[in-house]
Amino acid sequence: MLAQLNTEIFNAINHFAGMNVILDKSAIVVAKFLPIIFILFLISLWFGEDERKNISLYAGYSAVFGILLNFLIGLFYFHPRPFMDNIGTLLITHLSDTSFPSDHTTFMLSVAFAFLYFKKTRKAGILFSILGIVGGIARVYCGVHYPFDILGSVVVAAVASFAVFLSREKLQRLNDFIINLYYRILK
């Protein structure tokens, strides 16, 4: 029942692939390169005051933890990608590895959700959360993920960012070390 729903939603999104060159190219760019905007924003935060450096580090930890959780899930649960099931239109070549959850979407949403916890980055967190979902949908459109892969990424990113937020006092020592090392290198 859930597998059928997953496939039906996939088909509803992916069936537009290959019909419009502009839409296809836009989806490909978003699906492949949107994470770069997240990385650039993290870097821009790093070059702000120490509070922004801390947020950048927390968001980075959240992303790393989210990807680690994805890796662990992949060790115990394999779900084929749509093209491995011979369904849909594939716009991006991809390895035939597990599709659940989406690493791209987990990365983006782990960063975005981490931003939501801090007043200085809350508006950016809302914007990046929307972008992360759009990026996930673009990956479905391009035929490399099922919708539930994206939904799984939302859950993993929420868990990862919340765990990092709860651990922020313990992580502060690591942040202080990294920030102080950065200032020592600059001198």
PDB file of N, CA and C in Angstrom, residues 46-149:
ATOM      1  N   TRP A  46      30.640  31.833   8.593  1.00  0.00           N
ATOM      2  CA  TRP A  46      31.930  31.662   9.252  1.00  0.00           C
ATOM      3  C   TRP A  46      32.704  32.982   9.298  1.00  0.00           C
ATOM      4  N   PHE A  47      32.544  33.811   8.293  1.00  0.00           N
ATOM      5  CA  PHE A  47      33.292  35.067   8.247  1.00  0.00           C
ATOM      6  C   PHE A  47      32.589  36.205   8.980  1.00  0.00           C
ATOM      7  N   GLY A  48      31.551  35.867   9.743  1.00  0.00           N
ATOM      8  CA  GLY A  48      30.898  36.855  10.598  1.00  0.00           C
ATOM      9  C   GLY A  48      31.476  36.801  11.997  1.00  0.00           C
ATOM     10  N   GLU A  49      30.737  37.379  12.947  1.00  0.00           N
ATOM     11  CA  GLU A  49      31.204  37.366  14.335  1.00  0.00           C
ATOM     12  C   GLU A  49      31.159  35.945  14.895  1.00  0.00           C
ATOM     13  N   ASP A  50      31.701  35.754  16.098  1.00  0.00           N
ATOM     14  CA  ASP A  50      31.834  34.419  16.691  1.00  0.00           C
ATOM     15  C   ASP A  50      30.492  33.704  16.825  1.00  0.00           C
ATOM     16  N   GLU A  51      29.424  34.424  17.124  1.00  0.00           N
ATOM     17  CA  GLU A  51      28.115  33.768  17.238  1.00  0.00           C
ATOM     18  C   GLU A  51      27.734  33.114  15.909  1.00  0.00           C
ATOM     19  N   ARG A  52      28.015  33.790  14.826  1.00  0.00           N
ATOM     20  CA  ARG A  52      27.713  33.219  13.503  1.00  0.00           C
ATOM     21  C   ARG A  52      28.656  32.052  13.182  1.00  0.00           C
ATOM     22  N   LYS A  53      29.898  32.151  13.622  1.00  0.00           N
ATOM     23  CA  LYS A  53      30.829  31.026  13.451  1.00  0.00           C
ATOM     24  C   LYS A  53      30.286  29.796  14.178  1.00  0.00           C
ATOM     25  N   ASN A  54      29.791  29.997  15.396  1.00  0.00           N
ATOM     26  CA  ASN A  54      29.219  28.897  16.167  1.00  0.00           C
ATOM     27  C   ASN A  54      28.031  28.272  15.439  1.00  0.00           C
ATOM     28  N   ILE A  55      27.148  29.096  14.917  1.00  0.00           N
ATOM     29  CA  ILE A  55      25.978  28.585  14.197  1.00  0.00           C
ATOM     30  C   ILE A  55      26.419  27.810  12.962  1.00  0.00           C
ATOM     31  N   SER A  56      27.408  28.325  12.261  1.00  0.00           N
ATOM     32  CA  SER A  56      27.938  27.638  11.090  1.00  0.00           C
ATOM     33  C   SER A  56      28.460  26.254  11.469  1.00  0.00           C
ATOM     34  N   LEU A  57      29.183  26.182  12.577  1.00  0.00           N
ATOM     35  CA  LEU A  57      29.700  24.892  13.031  1.00  0.00           C
ATOM     36  C   LEU A  57      28.573  23.955  13.442  1.00  0.00           C
ATOM     37  N   TYR A  58      27.592  24.449  14.200  1.00  0.00           N
ATOM     38  CA  TYR A  58      26.460  23.602  14.600  1.00  0.00           C
ATOM     39  C   TYR A  58      25.725  23.063  13.372  1.00  0.00           C
ATOM     40  N   ALA A  59      25.517  23.915  12.379  1.00  0.00           N
ATOM     41  CA  ALA A  59      24.844  23.475  11.155  1.00  0.00           C
ATOM     42  C   ALA A  59      25.694  22.436  10.428  1.00  0.00           C
ATOM     43  N   GLY A  60      26.995  22.634  10.438  1.00  0.00           N
ATOM     44  CA  GLY A  60      27.899  21.653   9.833  1.00  0.00           C
ATOM     45  C   GLY A  60      27.846  20.312  10.549  1.00  0.00           C
ATOM     46  N   TYR A  61      27.847  20.343  11.886  1.00  0.00           N
ATOM     47  CA  TYR A  61      27.730  19.098  12.656  1.00  0.00           C
ATOM     48  C   TYR A  61      26.408  18.408  12.339  1.00  0.00           C
ATOM     49  N   SER A  62      25.354  19.192  12.236  1.00  0.00           N
ATOM     50  CA  SER A  62      24.033  18.655  11.925  1.00  0.00           C
ATOM     51  C   SER A  62      24.046  17.935  10.578  1.00  0.00           C
ATOM     52  N   ALA A  63      24.674  18.557   9.592  1.00  0.00           N
ATOM     53  CA  ALA A  63      24.760  17.943   8.262  1.00  0.00           C
ATOM     54  C   ALA A  63      25.565  16.649   8.306  1.00  0.00           C
ATOM     55  N   VAL A  64      26.697  16.683   8.992  1.00  0.00           N
ATOM     56  CA  VAL A  64      27.533  15.481   9.089  1.00  0.00           C
ATOM     57  C   VAL A  64      26.776  14.367   9.806  1.00  0.00           C
ATOM     58  N   PHE A  65      26.097  14.713  10.888  1.00  0.00           N
ATOM     59  CA  PHE A  65      25.339  13.705  11.642  1.00  0.00           C
ATOM     60  C   PHE A  65      24.193  13.156  10.793  1.00  0.00           C
ATOM     61  N   GLY A  66      23.514  14.022  10.045  1.00  0.00           N
ATOM     62  CA  GLY A  66      22.439  13.575   9.171  1.00  0.00           C
ATOM     63  C   GLY A  66      22.938  12.594   8.116  1.00  0.00           C
ATOM     64  N   ILE A  67      24.063  12.917   7.490  1.00  0.00           N
ATOM     65  CA  ILE A  67      24.628  12.029   6.466  1.00  0.00           C
ATOM     66  C   ILE A  67      25.094  10.714   7.092  1.00  0.00           C
ATOM     67  N   LEU A  68      25.647  10.792   8.309  1.00  0.00           N
ATOM     68  CA  LEU A  68      26.042   9.573   9.019  1.00  0.00           C
ATOM     69  C   LEU A  68      24.818   8.693   9.303  1.00  0.00           C
ATOM     70  N   LEU A  69      23.723   9.310   9.734  1.00  0.00           N
ATOM     71  CA  LEU A  69      22.488   8.550   9.961  1.00  0.00           C
ATOM     72  C   LEU A  69      22.015   7.897   8.658  1.00  0.00           C
ATOM     73  N   ASN A  70      22.079   8.630   7.544  1.00  0.00           N
ATOM     74  CA  ASN A  70      21.714   8.048   6.245  1.00  0.00           C
ATOM     75  C   ASN A  70      22.575   6.826   5.927  1.00  0.00           C
ATOM     76  N   PHE A  71      23.871   6.954   6.176  1.00  0.00           N
ATOM     77  CA  PHE A  71      24.786   5.840   5.924  1.00  0.00           C
ATOM     78  C   PHE A  71      24.385   4.619   6.753  1.00  0.00           C
ATOM     79  N   LEU A  72      24.082   4.852   8.028  1.00  0.00           N
ATOM     80  CA  LEU A  72      23.688   3.741   8.906  1.00  0.00           C
ATOM     81  C   LEU A  72      22.372   3.119   8.449  1.00  0.00           C
ATOM     82  N   ILE A  73      21.427   3.946   8.042  1.00  0.00           N
ATOM     83  CA  ILE A  73      20.163   3.417   7.517  1.00  0.00           C
ATOM     84  C   ILE A  73      20.435   2.571   6.286  1.00  0.00           C
ATOM     85  N   GLY A  74      21.312   3.043   5.419  1.00  0.00           N
ATOM     86  CA  GLY A  74      21.650   2.317   4.198  1.00  0.00           C
ATOM     87  C   GLY A  74      22.299   0.965   4.460  1.00  0.00           C
ATOM     88  N   LEU A  75      22.971   0.818   5.602  1.00  0.00           N
ATOM     89  CA  LEU A  75      23.569  -0.467   5.947  1.00  0.00           C
ATOM     90  C   LEU A  75      22.513  -1.526   6.260  1.00  0.00           C
ATOM     91  N   PHE A  76      21.363  -1.072   6.775  1.00  0.00           N
ATOM     92  CA  PHE A  76      20.334  -1.996   7.217  1.00  0.00           C
ATOM     93  C   PHE A  76      19.096  -2.043   6.323  1.00  0.00           C
ATOM     94  N   TYR A  77      18.954  -1.043   5.473  1.00  0.00           N
ATOM     95  CA  TYR A  77      17.763  -0.995   4.619  1.00  0.00           C
ATOM     96  C   TYR A  77      18.151  -0.525   3.231  1.00  0.00           C
ATOM     97  N   PHE A  78      17.865  -1.351   2.238  1.00  0.00           N
ATOM     98  CA  PHE A  78      18.142  -0.987   0.860  1.00  0.00           C
ATOM     99  C   PHE A  78      16.818  -0.757   0.149  1.00  0.00           C
ATOM    100  N   HIS A  79      16.701   0.400  -0.488  1.00  0.00           N
ATOM    101  CA  HIS A  79      15.528   0.679  -1.310  1.00  0.00           C
ATOM    102  C   HIS A  79      16.030   1.110  -2.678  1.00  0.00           C
ATOM    103  N   PRO A  80      15.575   0.425  -3.737  1.00  0.00           N
ATOM    104  CA  PRO A  80      16.057   0.778  -5.077  1.00  0.00           C
ATOM    105  C   PRO A  80      15.584   2.163  -5.509  1.00  0.00           C
ATOM    106  N   ARG A  81      16.361   2.759  -6.384  1.00  0.00           N
ATOM    107  CA  ARG A  81      15.973   4.037  -6.978  1.00  0.00           C
ATOM    108  C   ARG A  81      14.916   3.757  -8.055  1.00  0.00           C
ATOM    109  N   PRO A  82      14.126   4.767  -8.412  1.00  0.00           N
ATOM    110  CA  PRO A  82      13.077   4.536  -9.420  1.00  0.00           C
ATOM    111  C   PRO A  82      13.595   3.926 -10.716  1.00  0.00           C
ATOM    112  N   PHE A  83      14.735   4.419 -11.203  1.00  0.00           N
ATOM    113  CA  PHE A  83      15.262   3.886 -12.465  1.00  0.00           C
ATOM    114  C   PHE A  83      15.698   2.435 -12.323  1.00  0.00           C
ATOM    115  N   MET A  84      16.028   2.006 -11.110  1.00  0.00           N
ATOM    116  CA  MET A  84      16.369   0.603 -10.881  1.00  0.00           C
ATOM    117  C   MET A  84      15.122  -0.273 -10.966  1.00  0.00           C
ATOM    118  N   ASP A  85      13.968   0.330 -10.703  1.00  0.00           N
ATOM    119  CA  ASP A  85      12.683  -0.362 -10.829  1.00  0.00           C
ATOM    120  C   ASP A  85      12.084  -0.190 -12.227  1.00  0.00           C
ATOM    121  N   ASN A  86      12.879   0.425 -13.117  1.00  0.00           N
ATOM    122  CA  ASN A  86      12.449   0.668 -14.499  1.00  0.00           C
ATOM    123  C   ASN A  86      11.167   1.491 -14.588  1.00  0.00           C
ATOM    124  N   ILE A  87      11.078   2.511 -13.752  1.00  0.00           N
ATOM    125  CA  ILE A  87       9.936   3.410 -13.866  1.00  0.00           C
ATOM    126  C   ILE A  87      10.440   4.850 -13.992  1.00  0.00           C
ATOM    127  N   GLY A  88       9.642   5.669 -14.605  1.00  0.00           N
ATOM    128  CA  GLY A  88       9.917   7.093 -14.699  1.00  0.00           C
ATOM    129  C   GLY A  88      10.912   7.445 -15.786  1.00  0.00           C
ATOM    130  N   THR A  89      11.147   8.755 -15.877  1.00  0.00           N
ATOM    131  CA  THR A  89      12.112   9.316 -16.822  1.00  0.00           C
ATOM    132  C   THR A  89      13.301   9.802 -16.023  1.00  0.00           C
ATOM    133  N   LEU A  90      14.481   9.331 -16.365  1.00  0.00           N
ATOM    134  CA  LEU A  90      15.706   9.687 -15.652  1.00  0.00           C
ATOM    135  C   LEU A  90      16.396  10.841 -16.373  1.00  0.00           C
ATOM    136  N   LEU A  91      16.620  11.940 -15.656  1.00  0.00           N
ATOM    137  CA  LEU A  91      17.287  13.109 -16.231  1.00  0.00           C
ATOM    138  C   LEU A  91      18.730  13.248 -15.764  1.00  0.00           C
ATOM    139  N   ILE A  92      19.085  12.541 -14.706  1.00  0.00           N
ATOM    140  CA  ILE A  92      20.430  12.618 -14.128  1.00  0.00           C
ATOM    141  C   ILE A  92      20.968  11.198 -14.007  1.00  0.00           C
ATOM    142  N   THR A  93      22.188  10.974 -14.445  1.00  0.00           N
ATOM    143  CA  THR A  93      22.779   9.662 -14.219  1.00  0.00           C
ATOM    144  C   THR A  93      23.167   9.559 -12.746  1.00  0.00           C
ATOM    145  N   HIS A  94      22.971   8.387 -12.187  1.00  0.00           N
ATOM    146  CA  HIS A  94      23.236   8.196 -10.769  1.00  0.00           C
ATOM    147  C   HIS A  94      23.659   6.761 -10.531  1.00  0.00           C
ATOM    148  N   LEU A  95      24.448   6.548  -9.490  1.00  0.00           N
ATOM    149  CA  LEU A  95      24.819   5.199  -9.092  1.00  0.00           C
ATOM    150  C   LEU A  95      23.567   4.415  -8.723  1.00  0.00           C
ATOM    151  N   SER A  96      23.642   3.113  -8.872  1.00  0.00           N
ATOM    152  CA  SER A  96      22.524   2.248  -8.495  1.00  0.00           C
ATOM    153  C   SER A  96      22.672   1.826  -7.039  1.00  0.00           C
ATOM    154  N   ASP A  97      22.627   2.805  -6.147  1.00  0.00           N
ATOM    155  CA  ASP A  97      22.724   2.518  -4.721  1.00  0.00           C
ATOM    156  C   ASP A  97      21.372   2.785  -4.060  1.00  0.00           C
ATOM    157  N   THR A  98      21.316   2.628  -2.759  1.00  0.00           N
ATOM    158  CA  THR A  98      20.048   2.820  -2.055  1.00  0.00           C
ATOM    159  C   THR A  98      19.573   4.260  -2.178  1.00  0.00           C
ATOM    160  N   SER A  99      18.289   4.413  -2.295  1.00  0.00           N
ATOM    161  CA  SER A  99      17.741   5.762  -2.489  1.00  0.00           C
ATOM    162  C   SER A  99      17.200   6.359  -1.201  1.00  0.00           C
ATOM    163  N   PHE A 100      17.036   5.538  -0.166  1.00  0.00           N
ATOM    164  CA  PHE A 100      16.392   6.012   1.064  1.00  0.00           C
ATOM    165  C   PHE A 100      17.397   6.150   2.171  1.00  0.00           C
ATOM    166  N   PRO A 101      17.408   7.311   2.817  1.00  0.00           N
ATOM    167  CA  PRO A 101      16.879   8.611   2.425  1.00  0.00           C
ATOM    168  C   PRO A 101      17.831   9.336   1.487  1.00  0.00           C
ATOM    169  N   SER A 102      17.394  10.448   0.959  1.00  0.00           N
ATOM    170  CA  SER A 102      18.196  11.233   0.018  1.00  0.00           C
ATOM    171  C   SER A 102      19.316  11.973   0.747  1.00  0.00           C
ATOM    172  N   ASP A 103      20.564  11.723   0.360  1.00  0.00           N
ATOM    173  CA  ASP A 103      21.697  12.424   0.985  1.00  0.00           C
ATOM    174  C   ASP A 103      21.662  13.924   0.691  1.00  0.00           C
ATOM    175  N   HIS A 104      21.359  14.286  -0.559  1.00  0.00           N
ATOM    176  CA  HIS A 104      21.299  15.709  -0.906  1.00  0.00           C
ATOM    177  C   HIS A 104      20.282  16.437  -0.030  1.00  0.00           C
ATOM    178  N   THR A 105      19.091  15.864   0.066  1.00  0.00           N
ATOM    179  CA  THR A 105      18.033  16.512   0.827  1.00  0.00           C
ATOM    180  C   THR A 105      18.345  16.505   2.317  1.00  0.00           C
ATOM    181  N   THR A 106      18.901  15.414   2.814  1.00  0.00           N
ATOM    182  CA  THR A 106      19.276  15.356   4.229  1.00  0.00           C
ATOM    183  C   THR A 106      20.307  16.433   4.547  1.00  0.00           C
ATOM    184  N   PHE A 107      21.306  16.572   3.686  1.00  0.00           N
ATOM    185  CA  PHE A 107      22.318  17.607   3.904  1.00  0.00           C
ATOM    186  C   PHE A 107      21.660  18.985   3.986  1.00  0.00           C
ATOM    187  N   MET A 108      20.865  19.309   2.971  1.00  0.00           N
ATOM    188  CA  MET A 108      20.270  20.648   2.918  1.00  0.00           C
ATOM    189  C   MET A 108      19.358  20.908   4.109  1.00  0.00           C
ATOM    190  N   LEU A 109      18.503  19.949   4.425  1.00  0.00           N
ATOM    191  CA  LEU A 109      17.551  20.175   5.515  1.00  0.00           C
ATOM    192  C   LEU A 109      18.207  20.118   6.893  1.00  0.00           C
ATOM    193  N   SER A 110      19.262  19.344   7.047  1.00  0.00           N
ATOM    194  CA  SER A 110      19.990  19.340   8.331  1.00  0.00           C
ATOM    195  C   SER A 110      20.559  20.729   8.611  1.00  0.00           C
ATOM    196  N   VAL A 111      21.124  21.351   7.594  1.00  0.00           N
ATOM    197  CA  VAL A 111      21.647  22.716   7.720  1.00  0.00           C
ATOM    198  C   VAL A 111      20.505  23.692   7.987  1.00  0.00           C
ATOM    199  N   ALA A 112      19.451  23.593   7.177  1.00  0.00           N
ATOM    200  CA  ALA A 112      18.322  24.522   7.297  1.00  0.00           C
ATOM    201  C   ALA A 112      17.660  24.423   8.668  1.00  0.00           C
ATOM    202  N   PHE A 113      17.417  23.194   9.113  1.00  0.00           N
ATOM    203  CA  PHE A 113      16.755  23.013  10.413  1.00  0.00           C
ATOM    204  C   PHE A 113      17.636  23.516  11.555  1.00  0.00           C
ATOM    205  N   ALA A 114      18.961  23.350  11.436  1.00  0.00           N
ATOM    206  CA  ALA A 114      19.865  23.873  12.467  1.00  0.00           C
ATOM    207  C   ALA A 114      19.740  25.391  12.555  1.00  0.00           C
ATOM    208  N   PHE A 115      19.597  26.047  11.412  1.00  0.00           N
ATOM    209  CA  PHE A 115      19.437  27.508  11.408  1.00  0.00           C
ATOM    210  C   PHE A 115      18.181  27.944  12.150  1.00  0.00           C
ATOM    211  N   LEU A 116      17.149  27.122  12.132  1.00  0.00           N
ATOM    212  CA  LEU A 116      15.877  27.493  12.775  1.00  0.00           C
ATOM    213  C   LEU A 116      16.001  27.647  14.287  1.00  0.00           C
ATOM    214  N   TYR A 117      16.971  27.008  14.884  1.00  0.00           N
ATOM    215  CA  TYR A 117      17.131  27.056  16.339  1.00  0.00           C
ATOM    216  C   TYR A 117      17.730  28.363  16.856  1.00  0.00           C
ATOM    217  N   PHE A 118      18.273  29.167  15.966  1.00  0.00           N
ATOM    218  CA  PHE A 118      18.985  30.370  16.396  1.00  0.00           C
ATOM    219  C   PHE A 118      18.314  31.614  15.822  1.00  0.00           C
ATOM    220  N   LYS A 119      18.109  32.601  16.681  1.00  0.00           N
ATOM    221  CA  LYS A 119      17.401  33.815  16.278  1.00  0.00           C
ATOM    222  C   LYS A 119      18.078  34.500  15.087  1.00  0.00           C
ATOM    223  N   LYS A 120      19.417  34.544  15.101  1.00  0.00           N
ATOM    224  CA  LYS A 120      20.151  35.246  14.028  1.00  0.00           C
ATOM    225  C   LYS A 120      19.974  34.602  12.660  1.00  0.00           C
ATOM    226  N   THR A 121      19.658  33.316  12.634  1.00  0.00           N
ATOM    227  CA  THR A 121      19.549  32.620  11.346  1.00  0.00           C
ATOM    228  C   THR A 121      18.155  32.033  11.111  1.00  0.00           C
ATOM    229  N   ARG A 122      17.198  32.386  11.926  1.00  0.00           N
ATOM    230  CA  ARG A 122      15.862  31.785  11.800  1.00  0.00           C
ATOM    231  C   ARG A 122      15.218  32.082  10.445  1.00  0.00           C
ATOM    232  N   LYS A 123      15.303  33.326   9.974  1.00  0.00           N
ATOM    233  CA  LYS A 123      14.715  33.657   8.664  1.00  0.00           C
ATOM    234  C   LYS A 123      15.421  32.884   7.556  1.00  0.00           C
ATOM    235  N   ALA A 124      16.735  32.797   7.644  1.00  0.00           N
ATOM    236  CA  ALA A 124      17.490  32.004   6.664  1.00  0.00           C
ATOM    237  C   ALA A 124      17.074  30.536   6.762  1.00  0.00           C
ATOM    238  N   GLY A 125      16.829  30.065   7.982  1.00  0.00           N
ATOM    239  CA  GLY A 125      16.400  28.682   8.180  1.00  0.00           C
ATOM    240  C   GLY A 125      15.081  28.385   7.488  1.00  0.00           C
ATOM    241  N   ILE A 126      14.165  29.329   7.550  1.00  0.00           N
ATOM    242  CA  ILE A 126      12.879  29.148   6.861  1.00  0.00           C
ATOM    243  C   ILE A 126      13.105  29.092   5.354  1.00  0.00           C
ATOM    244  N   LEU A 127      13.860  30.042   4.842  1.00  0.00           N
ATOM    245  CA  LEU A 127      14.149  30.074   3.401  1.00  0.00           C
ATOM    246  C   LEU A 127      14.860  28.801   2.954  1.00  0.00           C
ATOM    247  N   PHE A 128      15.887  28.386   3.691  1.00  0.00           N
ATOM    248  CA  PHE A 128      16.644  27.204   3.311  1.00  0.00           C
ATOM    249  C   PHE A 128      15.836  25.919   3.491  1.00  0.00           C
ATOM    250  N   SER A 129      14.897  25.897   4.430  1.00  0.00           N
ATOM    251  CA  SER A 129      14.009  24.735   4.556  1.00  0.00           C
ATOM    252  C   SER A 129      13.159  24.590   3.297  1.00  0.00           C
ATOM    253  N   ILE A 130      12.633  25.707   2.830  1.00  0.00           N
ATOM    254  CA  ILE A 130      11.839  25.686   1.592  1.00  0.00           C
ATOM    255  C   ILE A 130      12.714  25.240   0.421  1.00  0.00           C
ATOM    256  N   LEU A 131      13.906  25.809   0.330  1.00  0.00           N
ATOM    257  CA  LEU A 131      14.823  25.419  -0.752  1.00  0.00           C
ATOM    258  C   LEU A 131      15.187  23.933  -0.680  1.00  0.00           C
ATOM    259  N   GLY A 132      15.390  23.434   0.525  1.00  0.00           N
ATOM    260  CA  GLY A 132      15.716  22.019   0.691  1.00  0.00           C
ATOM    261  C   GLY A 132      14.603  21.105   0.202  1.00  0.00           C
ATOM    262  N   ILE A 133      13.353  21.483   0.504  1.00  0.00           N
ATOM    263  CA  ILE A 133      12.210  20.699   0.017  1.00  0.00           C
ATOM    264  C   ILE A 133      12.127  20.792  -1.507  1.00  0.00           C
ATOM    265  N   VAL A 134      12.320  21.992  -2.045  1.00  0.00           N
ATOM    266  CA  VAL A 134      12.311  22.163  -3.500  1.00  0.00           C
ATOM    267  C   VAL A 134      13.408  21.298  -4.134  1.00  0.00           C
ATOM    268  N   GLY A 135      14.583  21.292  -3.516  1.00  0.00           N
ATOM    269  CA  GLY A 135      15.676  20.455  -4.016  1.00  0.00           C
ATOM    270  C   GLY A 135      15.317  18.981  -3.994  1.00  0.00           C
ATOM    271  N   GLY A 136      14.640  18.547  -2.928  1.00  0.00           N
ATOM    272  CA  GLY A 136      14.206  17.153  -2.844  1.00  0.00           C
ATOM    273  C   GLY A 136      13.190  16.806  -3.924  1.00  0.00           C
ATOM    274  N   ILE A 137      12.237  17.702  -4.139  1.00  0.00           N
ATOM    275  CA  ILE A 137      11.232  17.478  -5.185  1.00  0.00           C
ATOM    276  C   ILE A 137      11.892  17.446  -6.565  1.00  0.00           C
ATOM    277  N   ALA A 138      12.902  18.292  -6.757  1.00  0.00           N
ATOM    278  CA  ALA A 138      13.633  18.288  -8.030  1.00  0.00           C
ATOM    279  C   ALA A 138      14.308  16.940  -8.254  1.00  0.00           C
ATOM    280  N   ARG A 139      14.780  16.312  -7.197  1.00  0.00           N
ATOM    281  CA  ARG A 139      15.424  15.001  -7.338  1.00  0.00           C
ATOM    282  C   ARG A 139      14.398  13.927  -7.697  1.00  0.00           C
ATOM    283  N   VAL A 140      13.173  14.085  -7.209  1.00  0.00           N
ATOM    284  CA  VAL A 140      12.092  13.187  -7.615  1.00  0.00           C
ATOM    285  C   VAL A 140      11.760  13.443  -9.089  1.00  0.00           C
ATOM    286  N   TYR A 141      11.621  14.705  -9.441  1.00  0.00           N
ATOM    287  CA  TYR A 141      11.329  15.087 -10.825  1.00  0.00           C
ATOM    288  C   TYR A 141      12.372  14.506 -11.787  1.00  0.00           C
ATOM    289  N   CYS A 142      13.639  14.534 -11.364  1.00  0.00           N
ATOM    290  CA  CYS A 142      14.731  14.047 -12.220  1.00  0.00           C
ATOM    291  C   CYS A 142      14.849  12.523 -12.230  1.00  0.00           C
ATOM    292  N   GLY A 143      14.055  11.847 -11.417  1.00  0.00           N
ATOM    293  CA  GLY A 143      13.996  10.390 -11.468  1.00  0.00           C
ATOM    294  C   GLY A 143      14.992   9.636 -10.620  1.00  0.00           C
ATOM    295  N   VAL A 144      15.678  10.311  -9.686  1.00  0.00           N
ATOM    296  CA  VAL A 144      16.673   9.608  -8.873  1.00  0.00           C
ATOM    297  C   VAL A 144      16.179   9.263  -7.468  1.00  0.00           C
ATOM    298  N   HIS A 145      15.013   9.787  -7.087  1.00  0.00           N
ATOM    299  CA  HIS A 145      14.447   9.489  -5.769  1.00  0.00           C
ATOM    300  C   HIS A 145      12.945   9.328  -5.835  1.00  0.00           C
ATOM    301  N   TYR A 146      12.444   8.543  -4.901  1.00  0.00           N
ATOM    302  CA  TYR A 146      11.014   8.455  -4.649  1.00  0.00           C
ATOM    303  C   TYR A 146      10.627   9.542  -3.640  1.00  0.00           C
ATOM    304  N   PRO A 147       9.372   9.938  -3.597  1.00  0.00           N
ATOM    305  CA  PRO A 147       8.943  10.952  -2.617  1.00  0.00           C
ATOM    306  C   PRO A 147       9.216  10.558  -1.163  1.00  0.00           C
ATOM    307  N   PHE A 148       9.053   9.269  -0.839  1.00  0.00           N
ATOM    308  CA  PHE A 148       9.290   8.863   0.551  1.00  0.00           C
ATOM    309  C   PHE A 148      10.771   8.955   0.924  1.00  0.00           C
ATOM    310  N   ASP A 149      11.659   8.942  -0.064  1.00  0.00           N
ATOM    311  CA  ASP A 149      13.088   9.179   0.202  1.00  0.00           C
ATOM    312  C   ASP A 149      13.273  10.589   0.749  1.00  0.00           C
TER     313      ASP A 149
END
